[in-house]
Amino acid sequence: DIVMTQSPDSLAVSLGERATINCKSSQSVLYSSNNKNYLAWYQQKPGQPPNLLIYWASTRESGVPDRFSGSGSGTDFTLTISSLQAEDVALYYCQQYYDTQWTFGQGTKVEIK
Amino acid sequence: QVQLQESGPGLVKPSETLSLTCSVAGGSISNSYWSWVRQPAGKGLEWIGRIHSSGSTLYKPSLKSRATMSVDTSKNQFSLELTSVTAADSAVYYCTRPPGGWGFMDVWGKGTTVTVSS
C-alpha cells in the first residue's frame, strides 16, 4: 500500500492568514503516461462526511472557494488556504488513488489562533 | 445531483455480519463505480472497497476475506456485508461515488454509525 503522511497533525492560524498542509506519499503518485498526480484533498467538519476540495492534485472541485489551492507533484503535495476563514476550521485529509488500493493521510486539524 | 443514503443496523454483535445498504437518488446507479469508506470514532478514513454497477469489485486486502459488495440496479442500491465483526469494525460507514472509477470521491452519504457490541 502507498502510505500517505500529513504534516503537521494540527495547526492554528489567525483569521485571514495562510494555512499550509503537507502530504507526502511513500511512492510517487504521478502517472507518467498522462502526467497526472493521483492525489485528492478533502475537508471534514465535525459530524459531517468529508467534502472533496481538490483532485488531480490541483483541480478545484466545483463550488470550492478559490482560497483553497493544491500543488505538488510526485511524492510531495501541499494544500494551501490563502486566507483562513472561520468556516475553514476542520480536518483535512489527502488521499492517493494512484494505486488500486486507495489510501488516506491521517488528517490535519486546522484551528483558529 | 446525486445523493447517497446509508441504511442498516446501528448495533451488531461480535462475530456476526454487518450489512449496510446505500440508496442512490438523483441519478442512475448503472455504468458507475461506487465505494465504501469507514471512520472509527475520532480516527481517520479507511477505504473498504469499490464496486462497479456491472458487479466487479475490488477490496482492501486486509478486509477482502470478510467483505462483500453487491449492486441491485433494480433498486438503485448497492450494499456492503462484513462478516465476523469485532469491536475494531465499529465506525461511521460512508458510501461514496468515485466518478469514472478514478479514485477521488465527489459524493458522500451522510454516514451511518455501526457499533459492534454484545
Short mmCIF file of C-alpha atoms in Angstrom, two decimals:
data_model
loop_
_atom_site.label_atom_id
_atom_site.label_comp_id
_atom_site.label_asym_id
_atom_site.label_seq_id
_atom_site.Cartn_x
_atom_site.Cartn_y
_atom_site.Cartn_z
CA ASP A 1 0.00 0.00 0.00
CA ILE A 2 1.02 3.59 -0.56
CA VAL A 3 1.35 5.31 2.82
CA MET A 4 0.25 8.93 3.00
CA THR A 5 1.78 11.08 5.73
CA GLN A 6 0.47 14.53 6.50
CA SER A 7 2.17 17.30 8.41
CA PRO A 8 1.55 18.88 10.74
CA ASP A 9 -1.05 16.92 12.67
CA SER A 10 -2.61 20.22 13.69
CA LEU A 11 -2.07 23.90 13.15
CA ALA A 12 -3.54 27.11 14.43
CA VAL A 13 -3.68 30.08 12.09
CA SER A 14 -5.03 33.59 12.57
CA LEU A 15 -8.07 34.63 10.60
CA GLY A 16 -7.03 35.96 7.22
CA GLU A 17 -3.63 34.30 7.35
CA ARG A 18 -2.32 31.48 5.20
CA ALA A 19 -2.62 27.85 6.24
CA THR A 20 -0.41 25.22 4.67
CA ILE A 21 -0.83 21.46 4.97
CA ASN A 22 1.69 19.00 3.60
CA CYS A 23 1.15 15.47 2.36
CA LYS A 24 3.87 13.03 1.43
CA SER A 25 3.33 9.69 -0.30
CA SER A 26 5.60 6.69 0.20
CA GLN A 27 5.93 6.38 -3.56
CA SER A 28 5.21 8.63 -6.49
CA VAL A 29 1.56 9.10 -7.42
CA LEU A 30 2.45 10.76 -10.72
CA TYR A 31 1.32 8.67 -13.66
CA SER A 32 3.82 9.37 -16.41
CA SER A 33 1.55 8.45 -19.32
CA ASN A 34 -0.86 11.30 -18.63
CA ASN A 35 1.30 13.47 -16.35
CA LYS A 36 -1.40 13.49 -13.70
CA ASN A 37 -0.88 13.25 -9.97
CA TYR A 38 -3.46 10.90 -8.46
CA LEU A 39 -3.95 12.94 -5.31
CA ALA A 40 -7.07 14.44 -3.72
CA TRP A 41 -7.81 16.65 -0.73
CA TYR A 42 -10.89 16.59 1.47
CA GLN A 43 -12.29 18.81 4.20
CA GLN A 44 -14.27 17.27 7.05
CA LYS A 45 -16.20 19.31 9.58
CA PRO A 46 -17.45 17.75 12.84
CA GLY A 47 -20.39 15.45 12.35
CA GLN A 48 -20.22 15.71 8.57
CA PRO A 49 -18.85 13.49 5.83
CA PRO A 50 -15.68 14.53 4.04
CA ASN A 51 -16.09 17.04 1.23
CA LEU A 52 -13.94 16.87 -1.89
CA LEU A 53 -11.86 20.03 -2.33
CA ILE A 54 -9.14 19.17 -4.83
CA TYR A 55 -8.41 16.30 -7.24
CA TRP A 56 -5.59 15.62 -9.67
CA ALA A 57 -3.52 17.43 -7.02
CA SER A 58 -4.55 20.89 -8.16
CA THR A 59 -8.02 20.83 -9.76
CA ARG A 60 -10.52 22.57 -7.55
CA GLU A 61 -13.89 20.86 -7.24
CA SER A 62 -16.86 22.90 -8.42
CA GLY A 63 -18.13 25.23 -5.71
CA VAL A 64 -14.94 25.19 -3.65
CA PRO A 65 -13.73 28.70 -2.81
CA ASP A 66 -10.63 29.81 -4.67
CA ARG A 67 -8.78 30.43 -1.41
CA PHE A 68 -8.19 26.65 -1.46
CA SER A 69 -5.41 25.50 -3.76
CA GLY A 70 -3.41 22.34 -4.23
CA SER A 71 0.10 21.97 -5.51
CA GLY A 72 2.95 19.50 -5.73
CA SER A 73 3.97 16.51 -7.78
CA GLY A 74 5.40 13.04 -7.39
CA THR A 75 5.53 12.41 -3.66
CA ASP A 76 5.15 15.85 -2.09
CA PHE A 77 1.95 17.84 -2.07
CA THR A 78 0.52 20.91 -0.37
CA LEU A 79 -2.94 22.22 0.36
CA THR A 80 -2.98 25.95 0.90
CA ILE A 81 -5.76 28.06 2.34
CA SER A 82 -4.71 31.53 1.29
CA SER A 83 -6.79 33.50 3.78
CA LEU A 84 -8.24 31.42 6.59
CA GLN A 85 -11.91 31.96 7.33
CA ALA A 86 -13.79 30.83 10.43
CA GLU A 87 -15.70 28.27 8.38
CA ASP A 88 -12.44 26.60 7.34
CA VAL A 89 -11.93 25.12 10.81
CA ALA A 90 -11.96 21.41 10.04
CA LEU A 91 -9.94 18.28 9.49
CA TYR A 92 -8.20 17.96 6.16
CA TYR A 93 -7.21 14.68 4.51
CA CYS A 94 -5.15 13.85 1.48
CA GLN A 95 -5.83 10.66 -0.47
CA GLN A 96 -3.96 8.86 -3.22
CA TYR A 97 -5.74 6.96 -5.95
CA TYR A 98 -2.67 6.02 -8.00
CA ASP A 99 -2.71 2.55 -6.55
CA THR A 100 -5.76 0.31 -6.84
CA GLN A 101 -5.82 0.39 -3.04
CA TRP A 102 -6.84 3.93 -2.19
CA THR A 103 -5.32 5.32 0.99
CA PHE A 104 -5.72 8.45 3.08
CA GLY A 105 -3.39 10.52 5.18
CA GLN A 106 -4.00 10.63 8.92
CA GLY A 107 -5.55 14.07 8.78
CA THR A 108 -4.57 17.59 9.78
CA LYS A 109 -6.67 19.66 12.15
CA VAL A 110 -6.91 23.35 11.34
CA GLU A 111 -7.94 25.75 14.08
CA ILE A 112 -8.11 29.49 14.62
CA LYS A 113 -5.28 31.07 16.58
CA GLN B 1 -27.49 16.00 -8.20
CA VAL B 2 -26.72 12.50 -6.97
CA GLN B 3 -27.32 11.90 -3.28
CA LEU B 4 -26.38 8.84 -1.26
CA GLN B 5 -28.04 7.50 1.87
CA GLU B 6 -26.72 4.67 4.01
CA SER B 7 -29.03 2.40 5.97
CA GLY B 8 -28.62 -0.59 8.23
CA PRO B 9 -28.48 -1.74 11.83
CA GLY B 10 -26.65 0.55 14.21
CA LEU B 11 -25.70 -2.30 16.51
CA VAL B 12 -24.15 -5.61 15.52
CA LYS B 13 -22.99 -8.38 17.84
CA PRO B 14 -19.39 -9.59 17.72
CA SER B 15 -18.81 -12.44 15.25
CA GLU B 16 -21.98 -11.57 13.35
CA THR B 17 -22.39 -9.93 9.94
CA LEU B 18 -22.65 -6.20 9.35
CA SER B 19 -24.98 -5.38 6.47
CA LEU B 20 -25.38 -1.90 5.02
CA THR B 21 -27.20 -0.55 2.01
CA CYS B 22 -26.61 2.67 0.12
CA SER B 23 -29.51 4.16 -1.80
CA VAL B 24 -28.68 6.31 -4.79
CA ALA B 25 -31.03 9.21 -5.50
CA GLY B 26 -30.96 11.75 -8.29
CA GLY B 27 -29.19 9.52 -10.76
CA SER B 28 -28.78 6.00 -12.00
CA ILE B 29 -26.51 3.50 -10.35
CA SER B 30 -25.75 2.00 -13.73
CA ASN B 31 -22.46 2.43 -15.57
CA SER B 32 -20.77 3.86 -12.49
CA TYR B 33 -18.43 2.98 -9.68
CA TRP B 34 -19.39 3.10 -6.03
CA SER B 35 -17.37 2.75 -2.89
CA TRP B 36 -17.40 2.35 0.89
CA VAL B 37 -15.22 4.21 3.38
CA ARG B 38 -15.29 3.94 7.16
CA GLN B 39 -14.09 6.08 10.01
CA PRO B 40 -13.72 4.83 13.59
CA ALA B 41 -14.71 7.39 16.18
CA GLY B 42 -12.04 10.07 16.45
CA LYS B 43 -9.86 8.44 13.82
CA GLY B 44 -9.04 8.75 10.16
CA LEU B 45 -10.62 7.46 6.97
CA GLU B 46 -10.24 3.90 5.72
CA TRP B 47 -11.23 2.84 2.24
CA ILE B 48 -13.01 -0.53 2.26
CA GLY B 49 -13.55 -1.24 -1.39
CA ARG B 50 -15.38 -0.35 -4.55
CA ILE B 51 -17.86 -1.89 -6.93
CA HIS B 52 -18.89 -1.19 -10.48
CA SER B 53 -22.54 -1.38 -11.41
CA SER B 54 -21.59 -4.43 -13.50
CA GLY B 55 -20.72 -6.18 -10.25
CA SER B 56 -16.94 -6.15 -10.47
CA THR B 57 -15.34 -5.47 -7.11
CA LEU B 58 -12.05 -4.53 -5.51
CA TYR B 59 -11.47 -4.71 -1.78
CA LYS B 60 -8.83 -3.53 0.63
CA PRO B 61 -6.65 -6.63 1.05
CA SER B 62 -6.93 -6.68 4.84
CA LEU B 63 -10.74 -6.81 4.57
CA LYS B 64 -11.05 -8.90 1.45
CA SER B 65 -11.73 -12.16 3.27
CA ARG B 66 -14.66 -10.62 5.19
CA ALA B 67 -16.15 -8.02 2.84
CA THR B 68 -18.68 -8.49 0.07
CA MET B 69 -20.18 -5.73 -2.03
CA SER B 70 -23.13 -6.07 -4.35
CA VAL B 71 -25.32 -3.93 -6.59
CA ASP B 72 -29.06 -4.03 -7.12
CA THR B 73 -29.72 -1.95 -10.20
CA SER B 74 -33.48 -2.51 -9.96
CA LYS B 75 -33.49 -0.74 -6.61
CA ASN B 76 -30.70 1.71 -7.43
CA GLN B 77 -28.83 0.46 -4.39
CA PHE B 78 -25.51 -1.07 -3.52
CA SER B 79 -24.57 -2.94 -0.39
CA LEU B 80 -21.76 -3.95 1.92
CA GLU B 81 -21.56 -7.05 4.05
CA LEU B 82 -18.76 -7.53 6.54
CA THR B 83 -18.60 -10.88 8.30
CA SER B 84 -17.16 -11.92 11.65
CA VAL B 85 -17.15 -8.38 13.00
CA THR B 86 -15.26 -7.29 16.08
CA ALA B 87 -15.15 -4.08 18.06
CA ALA B 88 -12.49 -2.86 15.63
CA ASP B 89 -15.19 -2.70 12.95
CA SER B 90 -17.15 -0.11 14.93
CA ALA B 91 -17.14 3.05 12.84
CA VAL B 92 -19.12 5.52 10.79
CA TYR B 93 -19.60 3.90 7.39
CA TYR B 94 -19.88 6.11 4.35
CA CYS B 95 -20.95 5.18 0.86
CA THR B 96 -19.31 7.28 -1.82
CA ARG B 97 -19.10 7.84 -5.54
CA PRO B 98 -15.73 7.84 -7.25
CA PRO B 99 -16.59 9.35 -10.65
CA GLY B 100 -15.31 7.27 -13.51
CA GLY B 101 -13.68 4.97 -11.02
CA TRP B 102 -10.66 7.25 -10.87
CA GLY B 103 -10.46 7.22 -7.08
CA PHE B 104 -11.32 10.64 -5.79
CA MET B 105 -14.79 10.68 -4.26
CA ASP B 106 -17.08 13.55 -5.12
CA VAL B 107 -20.31 12.43 -3.47
CA TRP B 108 -20.58 11.05 0.06
CA GLY B 109 -23.51 9.83 2.08
CA LYS B 110 -24.08 11.35 5.50
CA GLY B 111 -22.73 8.19 7.09
CA THR B 112 -24.19 5.62 9.41
CA THR B 113 -22.73 4.66 12.76
CA VAL B 114 -22.24 0.97 13.41
CA THR B 115 -21.30 -0.25 16.84
CA VAL B 116 -20.13 -3.80 17.42
CA SER B 117 -21.06 -4.86 20.90
CA SER B 118 -22.82 -7.68 22.70
#
